[in-house]
XYZ file of C-alpha atoms in Angstrom:
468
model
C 93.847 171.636 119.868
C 90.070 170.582 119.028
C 89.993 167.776 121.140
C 91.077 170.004 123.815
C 88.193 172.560 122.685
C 85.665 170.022 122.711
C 86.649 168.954 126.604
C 87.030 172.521 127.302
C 83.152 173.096 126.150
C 82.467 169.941 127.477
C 83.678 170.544 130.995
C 81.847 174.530 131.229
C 80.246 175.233 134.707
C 76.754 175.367 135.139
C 77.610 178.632 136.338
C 78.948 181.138 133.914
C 76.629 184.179 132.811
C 76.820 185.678 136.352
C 80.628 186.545 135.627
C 79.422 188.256 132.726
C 76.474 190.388 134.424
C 79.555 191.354 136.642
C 81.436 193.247 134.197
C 78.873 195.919 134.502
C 77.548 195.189 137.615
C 80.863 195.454 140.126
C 83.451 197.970 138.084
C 85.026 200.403 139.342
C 83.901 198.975 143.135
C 87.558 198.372 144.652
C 85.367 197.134 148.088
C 85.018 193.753 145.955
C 87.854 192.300 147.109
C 86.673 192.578 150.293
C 83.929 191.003 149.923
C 84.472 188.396 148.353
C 86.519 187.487 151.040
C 84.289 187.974 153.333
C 81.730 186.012 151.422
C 84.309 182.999 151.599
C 85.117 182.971 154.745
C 81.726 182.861 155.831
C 82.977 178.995 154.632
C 85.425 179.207 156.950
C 82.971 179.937 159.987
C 80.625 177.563 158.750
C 83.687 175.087 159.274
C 83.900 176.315 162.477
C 80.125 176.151 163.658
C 80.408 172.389 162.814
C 83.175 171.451 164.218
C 82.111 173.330 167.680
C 78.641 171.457 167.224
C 79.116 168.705 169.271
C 80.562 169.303 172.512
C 77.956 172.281 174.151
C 75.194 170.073 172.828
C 76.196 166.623 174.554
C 74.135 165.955 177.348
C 71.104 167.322 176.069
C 71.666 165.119 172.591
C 72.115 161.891 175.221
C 69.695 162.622 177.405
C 67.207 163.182 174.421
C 67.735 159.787 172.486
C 69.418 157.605 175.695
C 72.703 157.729 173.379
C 75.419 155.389 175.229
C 79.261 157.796 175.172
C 80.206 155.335 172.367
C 76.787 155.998 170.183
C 77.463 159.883 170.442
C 81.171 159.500 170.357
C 80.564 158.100 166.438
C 78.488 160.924 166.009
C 80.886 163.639 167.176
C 83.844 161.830 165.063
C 82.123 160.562 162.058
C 82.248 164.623 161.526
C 86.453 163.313 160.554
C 85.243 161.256 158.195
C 83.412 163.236 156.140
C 85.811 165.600 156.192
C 88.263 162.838 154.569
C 85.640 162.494 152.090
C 85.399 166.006 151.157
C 89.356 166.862 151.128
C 89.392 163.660 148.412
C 87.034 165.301 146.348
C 87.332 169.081 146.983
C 90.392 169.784 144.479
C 88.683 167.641 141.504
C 85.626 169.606 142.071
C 87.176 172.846 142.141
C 89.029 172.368 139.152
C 85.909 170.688 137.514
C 83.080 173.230 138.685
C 85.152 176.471 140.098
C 86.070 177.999 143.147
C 83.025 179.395 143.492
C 81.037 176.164 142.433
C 83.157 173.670 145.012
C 81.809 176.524 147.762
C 77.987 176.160 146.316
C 78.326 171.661 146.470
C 80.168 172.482 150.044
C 77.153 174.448 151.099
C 74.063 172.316 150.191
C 75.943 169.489 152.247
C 75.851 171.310 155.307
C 72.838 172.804 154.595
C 71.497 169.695 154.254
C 73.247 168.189 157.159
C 72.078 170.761 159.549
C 68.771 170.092 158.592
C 68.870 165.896 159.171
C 70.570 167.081 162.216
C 67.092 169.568 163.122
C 64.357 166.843 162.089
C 66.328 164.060 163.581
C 64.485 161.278 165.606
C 67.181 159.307 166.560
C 70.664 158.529 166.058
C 70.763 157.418 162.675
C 69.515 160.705 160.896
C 71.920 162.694 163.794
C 74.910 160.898 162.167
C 74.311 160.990 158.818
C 73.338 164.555 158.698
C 77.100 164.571 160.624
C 78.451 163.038 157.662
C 77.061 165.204 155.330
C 78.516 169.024 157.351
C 81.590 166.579 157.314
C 81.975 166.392 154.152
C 80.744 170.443 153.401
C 83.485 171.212 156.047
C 86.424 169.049 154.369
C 85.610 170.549 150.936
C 85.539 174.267 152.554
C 89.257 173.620 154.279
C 90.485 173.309 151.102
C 88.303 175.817 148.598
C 88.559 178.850 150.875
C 92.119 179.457 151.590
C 92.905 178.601 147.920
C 89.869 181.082 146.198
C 90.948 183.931 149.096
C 94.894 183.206 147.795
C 94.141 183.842 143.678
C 92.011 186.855 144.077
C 94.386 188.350 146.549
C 97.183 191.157 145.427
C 100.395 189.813 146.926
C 100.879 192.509 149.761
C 97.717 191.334 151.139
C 97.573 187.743 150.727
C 98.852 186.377 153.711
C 96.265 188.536 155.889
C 93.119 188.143 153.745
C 93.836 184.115 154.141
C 94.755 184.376 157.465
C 91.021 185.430 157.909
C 90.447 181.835 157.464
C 91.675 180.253 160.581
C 90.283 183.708 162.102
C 86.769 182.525 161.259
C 87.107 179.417 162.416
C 88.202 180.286 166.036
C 85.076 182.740 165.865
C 82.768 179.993 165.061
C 83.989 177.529 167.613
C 83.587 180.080 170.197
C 80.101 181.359 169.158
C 79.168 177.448 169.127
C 80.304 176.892 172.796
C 78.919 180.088 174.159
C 75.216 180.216 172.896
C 75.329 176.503 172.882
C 75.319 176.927 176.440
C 71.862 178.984 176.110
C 69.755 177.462 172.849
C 68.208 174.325 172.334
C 70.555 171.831 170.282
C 67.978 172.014 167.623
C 68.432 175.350 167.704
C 72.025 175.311 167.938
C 71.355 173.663 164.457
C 69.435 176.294 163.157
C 72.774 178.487 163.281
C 74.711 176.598 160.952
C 72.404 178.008 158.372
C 73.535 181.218 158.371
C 76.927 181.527 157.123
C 75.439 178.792 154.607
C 72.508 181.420 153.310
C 75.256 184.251 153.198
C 77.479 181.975 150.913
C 75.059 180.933 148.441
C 73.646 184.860 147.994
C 76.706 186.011 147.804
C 78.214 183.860 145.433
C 75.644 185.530 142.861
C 77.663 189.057 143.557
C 81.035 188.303 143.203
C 83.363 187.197 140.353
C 85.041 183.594 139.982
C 88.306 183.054 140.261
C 90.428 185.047 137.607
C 93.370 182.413 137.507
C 91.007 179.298 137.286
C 89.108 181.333 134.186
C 92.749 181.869 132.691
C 93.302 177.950 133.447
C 89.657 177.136 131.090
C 91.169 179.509 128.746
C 87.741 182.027 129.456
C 90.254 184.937 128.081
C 87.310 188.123 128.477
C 85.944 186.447 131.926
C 89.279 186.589 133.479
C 90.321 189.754 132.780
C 86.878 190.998 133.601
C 86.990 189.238 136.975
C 90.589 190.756 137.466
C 89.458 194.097 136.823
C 86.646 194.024 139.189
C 89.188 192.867 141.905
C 91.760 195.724 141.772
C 89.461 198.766 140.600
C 87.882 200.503 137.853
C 91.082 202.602 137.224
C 93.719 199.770 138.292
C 96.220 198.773 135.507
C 95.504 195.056 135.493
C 97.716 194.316 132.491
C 101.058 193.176 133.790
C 99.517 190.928 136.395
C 97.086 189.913 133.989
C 100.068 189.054 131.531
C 102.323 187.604 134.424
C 99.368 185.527 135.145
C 98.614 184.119 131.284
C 102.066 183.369 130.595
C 102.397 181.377 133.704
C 99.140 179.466 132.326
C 101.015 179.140 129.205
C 103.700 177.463 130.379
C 101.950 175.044 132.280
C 99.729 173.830 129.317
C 102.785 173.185 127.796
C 103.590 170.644 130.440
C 102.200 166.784 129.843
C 98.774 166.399 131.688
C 98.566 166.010 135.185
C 97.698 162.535 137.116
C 97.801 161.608 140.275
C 101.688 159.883 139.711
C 102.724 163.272 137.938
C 102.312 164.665 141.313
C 105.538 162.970 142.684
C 107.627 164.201 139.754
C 110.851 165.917 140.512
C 109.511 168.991 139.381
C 106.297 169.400 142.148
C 108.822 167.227 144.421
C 109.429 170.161 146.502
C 105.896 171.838 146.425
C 104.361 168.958 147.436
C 106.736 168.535 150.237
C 106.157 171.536 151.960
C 102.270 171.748 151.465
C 101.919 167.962 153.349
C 104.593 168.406 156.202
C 103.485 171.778 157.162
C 100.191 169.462 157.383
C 101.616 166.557 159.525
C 103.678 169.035 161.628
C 100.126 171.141 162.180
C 98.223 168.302 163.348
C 101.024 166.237 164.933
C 102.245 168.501 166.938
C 99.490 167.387 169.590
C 96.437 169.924 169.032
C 93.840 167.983 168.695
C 94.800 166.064 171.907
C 95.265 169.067 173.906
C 92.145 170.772 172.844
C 90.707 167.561 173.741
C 92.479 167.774 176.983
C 91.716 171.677 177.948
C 88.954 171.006 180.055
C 90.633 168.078 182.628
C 93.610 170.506 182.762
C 91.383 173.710 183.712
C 90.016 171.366 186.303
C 93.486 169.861 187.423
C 94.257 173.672 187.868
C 90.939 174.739 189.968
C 89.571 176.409 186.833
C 85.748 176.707 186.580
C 85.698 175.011 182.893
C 82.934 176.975 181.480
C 85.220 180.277 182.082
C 88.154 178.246 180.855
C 86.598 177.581 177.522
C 85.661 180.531 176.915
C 89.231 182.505 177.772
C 90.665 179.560 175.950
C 88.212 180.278 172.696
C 88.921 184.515 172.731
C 92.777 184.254 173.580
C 92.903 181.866 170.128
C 90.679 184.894 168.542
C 92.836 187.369 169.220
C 96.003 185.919 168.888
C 94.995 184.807 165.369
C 93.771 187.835 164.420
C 97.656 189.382 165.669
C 98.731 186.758 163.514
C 96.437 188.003 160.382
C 97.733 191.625 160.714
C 101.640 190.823 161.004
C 101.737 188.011 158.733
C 102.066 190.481 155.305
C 105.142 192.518 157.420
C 106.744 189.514 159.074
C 106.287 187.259 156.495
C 105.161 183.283 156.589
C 108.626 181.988 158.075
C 109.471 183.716 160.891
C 106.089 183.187 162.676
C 105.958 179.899 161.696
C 109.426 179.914 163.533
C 107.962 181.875 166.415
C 104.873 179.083 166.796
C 106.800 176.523 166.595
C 109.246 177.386 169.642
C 106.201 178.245 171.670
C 104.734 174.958 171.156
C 107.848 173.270 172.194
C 107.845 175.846 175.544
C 104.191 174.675 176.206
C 104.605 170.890 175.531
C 107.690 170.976 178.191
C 105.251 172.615 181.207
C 103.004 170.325 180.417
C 105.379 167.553 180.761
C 106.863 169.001 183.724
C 102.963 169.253 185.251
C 102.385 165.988 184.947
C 105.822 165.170 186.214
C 105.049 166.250 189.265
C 102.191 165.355 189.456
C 102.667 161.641 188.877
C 105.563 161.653 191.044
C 103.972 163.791 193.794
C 106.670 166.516 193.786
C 105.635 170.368 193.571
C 102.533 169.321 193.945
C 101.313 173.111 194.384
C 102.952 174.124 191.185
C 101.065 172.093 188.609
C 97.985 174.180 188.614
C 99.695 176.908 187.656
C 101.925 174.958 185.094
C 99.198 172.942 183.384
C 97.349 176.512 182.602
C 100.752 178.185 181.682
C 101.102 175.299 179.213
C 97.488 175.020 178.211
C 97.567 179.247 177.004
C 101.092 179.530 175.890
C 100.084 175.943 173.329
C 96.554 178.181 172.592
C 98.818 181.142 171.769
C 101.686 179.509 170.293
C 99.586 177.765 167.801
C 97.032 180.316 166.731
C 100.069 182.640 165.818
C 101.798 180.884 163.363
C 100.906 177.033 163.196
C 97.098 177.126 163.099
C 96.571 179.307 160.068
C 100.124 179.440 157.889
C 99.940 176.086 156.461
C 96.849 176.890 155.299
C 97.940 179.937 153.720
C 101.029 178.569 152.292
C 99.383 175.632 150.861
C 96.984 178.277 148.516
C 100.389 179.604 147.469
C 102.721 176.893 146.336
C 100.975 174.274 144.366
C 101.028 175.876 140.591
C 97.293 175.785 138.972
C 97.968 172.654 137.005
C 98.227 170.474 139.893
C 96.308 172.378 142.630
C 93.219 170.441 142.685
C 95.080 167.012 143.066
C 98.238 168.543 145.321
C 95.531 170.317 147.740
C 93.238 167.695 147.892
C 96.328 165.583 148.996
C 97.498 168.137 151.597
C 93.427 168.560 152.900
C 93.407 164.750 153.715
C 96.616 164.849 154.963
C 95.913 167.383 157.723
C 92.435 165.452 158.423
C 93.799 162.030 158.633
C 96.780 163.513 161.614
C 93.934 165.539 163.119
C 92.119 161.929 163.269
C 94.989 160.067 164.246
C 96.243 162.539 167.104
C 92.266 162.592 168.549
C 92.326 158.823 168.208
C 95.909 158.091 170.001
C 95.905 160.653 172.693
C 93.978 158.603 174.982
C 96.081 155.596 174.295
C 99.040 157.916 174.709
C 98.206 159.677 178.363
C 97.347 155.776 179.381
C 100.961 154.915 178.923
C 102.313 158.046 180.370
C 100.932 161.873 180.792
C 104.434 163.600 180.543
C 105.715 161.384 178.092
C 103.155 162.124 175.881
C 103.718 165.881 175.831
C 107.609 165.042 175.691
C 106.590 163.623 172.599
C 104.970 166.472 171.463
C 107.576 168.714 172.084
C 109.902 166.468 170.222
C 107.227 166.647 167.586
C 107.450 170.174 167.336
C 111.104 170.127 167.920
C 111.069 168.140 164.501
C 108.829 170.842 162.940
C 110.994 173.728 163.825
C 114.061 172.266 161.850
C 111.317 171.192 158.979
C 110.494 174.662 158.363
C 113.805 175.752 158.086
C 114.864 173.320 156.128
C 112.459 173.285 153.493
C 109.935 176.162 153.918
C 110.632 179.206 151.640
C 109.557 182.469 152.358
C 106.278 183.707 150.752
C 105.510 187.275 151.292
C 105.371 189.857 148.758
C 106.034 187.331 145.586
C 103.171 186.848 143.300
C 101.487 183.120 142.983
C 103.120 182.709 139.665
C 107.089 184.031 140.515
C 106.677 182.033 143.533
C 105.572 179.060 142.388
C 107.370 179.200 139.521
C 110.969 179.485 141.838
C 109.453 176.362 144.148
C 108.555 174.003 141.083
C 111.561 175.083 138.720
């Protein structure tokens, strides 16, 4: 036990009296759960604002530095790799720094990126300051989700982390619209927002309480735990659910990287990657990719496409947010998935016809049928859920590793389906939406096979049912 005390001390954040000041500071304020969801998620549109960066700021970025399509085609997906970077090391440094540390080291990347991005005078600074809001972004996919799941109560879990892939869609369809009207300096300028609100906020709320119970910071995590549910909130059978859980686990042998594939987080580990692989190939990244050429196929003016494309995946997520607590995980998972199969098959049956000059007159209207049911069908259920499930399942001992894992999972298949959907529509249009349907086909019978139901269980009884 003292060489564990020494690493303990030895492994302290930089960041510790703040949870202190707290104690005093925001009790008896039940509005803090709130916000410090909102103050995370603010992550979540920062992911957002970079990842819509690139495409309303194209021609002017081109035109400005005489960028060939294969010079700005690096810098829109180097923004991949960085992301890779940041899912490999966003559990380790959440486990090492905090939650709420992993959101500061996400933030000064983009913060910095956005500004190489602003000063740029040419295409080298453009991509590495690309790299860098890469790498913020990967790191945020993974910290947000899993900080908004351990300072949620369980009947509001799934809707608080839902906000994630809420704030996401926002951001992407802020970036296209007033990307259309500032400056892509400007446009720049933007990301520094959500960045600014982040790294004030973070002074206000509390850390974590289950990764203070983890460092064995006994008074800081019921302190922070307190804060969360109220003033006059009994806090001690959660708070005693949650340290017995922690218990148990340091009872376990240490954690590596191989102790991940033992028969015990087998099943955990599972879920939390194929909900990954079925999320990104299922064909999203291609379609999105896609959207415009269809909206044009169909006699769409794009720029109005976009936009009804961007606030139909607003508002369908945010349905998703409020009936994912009262549904539950599973059955809109269930509900996405058949949706995206229904979309996938009329936009195989578009380009059917079209290739094969039969209906002609009906593909316009099948290509955008297909185009908003996949928007629909995906923001419901697919877009945000393994997300949310992936905060839930992976027990505290192995959640910087296991999520890490998942994170560059989902960002190697969003790479992968971007990088092969060309190749793909090249050897045939409708067979490569057959193939997504199949995909998603494969996805349906995944989840229910294999993917429990989450609602209403506490982090600990469900995780300790899934990893039993």
């Amino acid at each position: 036990m003292e060489v564990k005390d020494v690493e303990e001390g030895m492994r302290e954040p930089l960041v510790e009296k703040p949870d202190h000041q707290l104690v005093h500071a925001g009790k008896g304020h039940p509005w803090m759960l709130y916000f410090c969801t909102f103050v995370a998620v603010c992550g979540s549109y920062e992911f957002g604002a970079c990842a819509g960066y690139s495409s309303p700021t194209q021609d002017a970025i081109r035109k400005e530095f005489n960028l060939s399509l294969a010079e700005y085609s690096l810098f829109g997906s180097i923004l991949t790799f960085g992301a890779m970077l940041g899912a490999i090391t966003s559990g380790p440094i959440a486990d090492f720094l905090g939650r709420k540390g992993a959101m500061r080291v996400s933030s000064a990347f983009c913060v910095g990126g956005w500004l190489a991005i602003y000063f740029s005078k040419g295409p080298v600074p453009l991509d590495i300051g690309r790299l860098a809001t890469g790498y913020g972004m990967g790191v945020f996919s993974y910290v947000v989700p899993v900080f908004v799941a351990e300072i949620a109560p369980k009947e509001l879990r799934g809707t608080l982390t839902t906000l994630n892939q809420f704030m996401i869609a926002a951001a992407v369809s802020v970036a296209f619209t007033i990307g259309n009207v500032l400056s892509w300096r400007a446009l720049a300028l933007t990301g520094l927002i959500p960045t600014s609100v982040i790294l004030l906020g973070l002074f206000l709320i509390p850390e974590s309480p289950r990764w203070l119970a983890k460092r064995g910071r006994q008074r800081d995590f019921e302190a922070a735990l307190q804060i969360l549910r109220g003033k006059d909130a009994d806090i001690s059978e959660e708070a005693e659910e949650v340290q017995d859980y922690i218990t148990t686990l340091e009872q376990l042998p240490k954690s590596g990287l191989l102790e991940l594939f033992h028969r015990r987080y087998l099943r955990s580990l599972t879920i939390g990657i194929g909900l990954m692989v079925c999320q990104q190939l299922g064909g999203v990244n291609g379609i999105v990719f896609y959207t415009n050429s269809i909206f044009e196929l169909a006699g769409f003016p794009t720029s109005i496409g976009t936009i009804s494309d961007a606030c139909l995946q607003i508002v369908v997520t945010g349905l998703g947010a409020v009936l994912i607590d009262n549904t539950g995980r599973k059955p809109l998972l269930l509900l996405s998935g058949t949706g995206l199969v229904a979309a996938c098959t009329f936009l195989a049956v578009a380009f059917f016809l079209k290739v094969y000059e039969v209906g002609v007159a009906a593909v316009p209207a099948l290509a955008v049928i297909g185009i908003l049911l996949y928007v629909a069908s995906f923001s419901i259920g697919m877009g945000a859920i393994p997300w949310v499930v992936m905060s839930e399942i992976f027990p505290v001992n192995i959640k910087g590793q296991a999520g890490s894992l998942a994170t560059l999972t989902n960002w190697f298949g969003a790479w992968l389906c971007s990088y092969t959907f060309n190749f793909l529509m090249s050897w045939s249009s409708y067979g490569t939406f057959i193939l997504y349907a199949a995909i998603n086909a494969l996805a349906i019978l995944f989840i229910i096979l294999a993917v429990p139901e989450t609602k209403g269980k506490s982090l600990e009884q469900l995780q300790a049912a899934i990893n039993s």
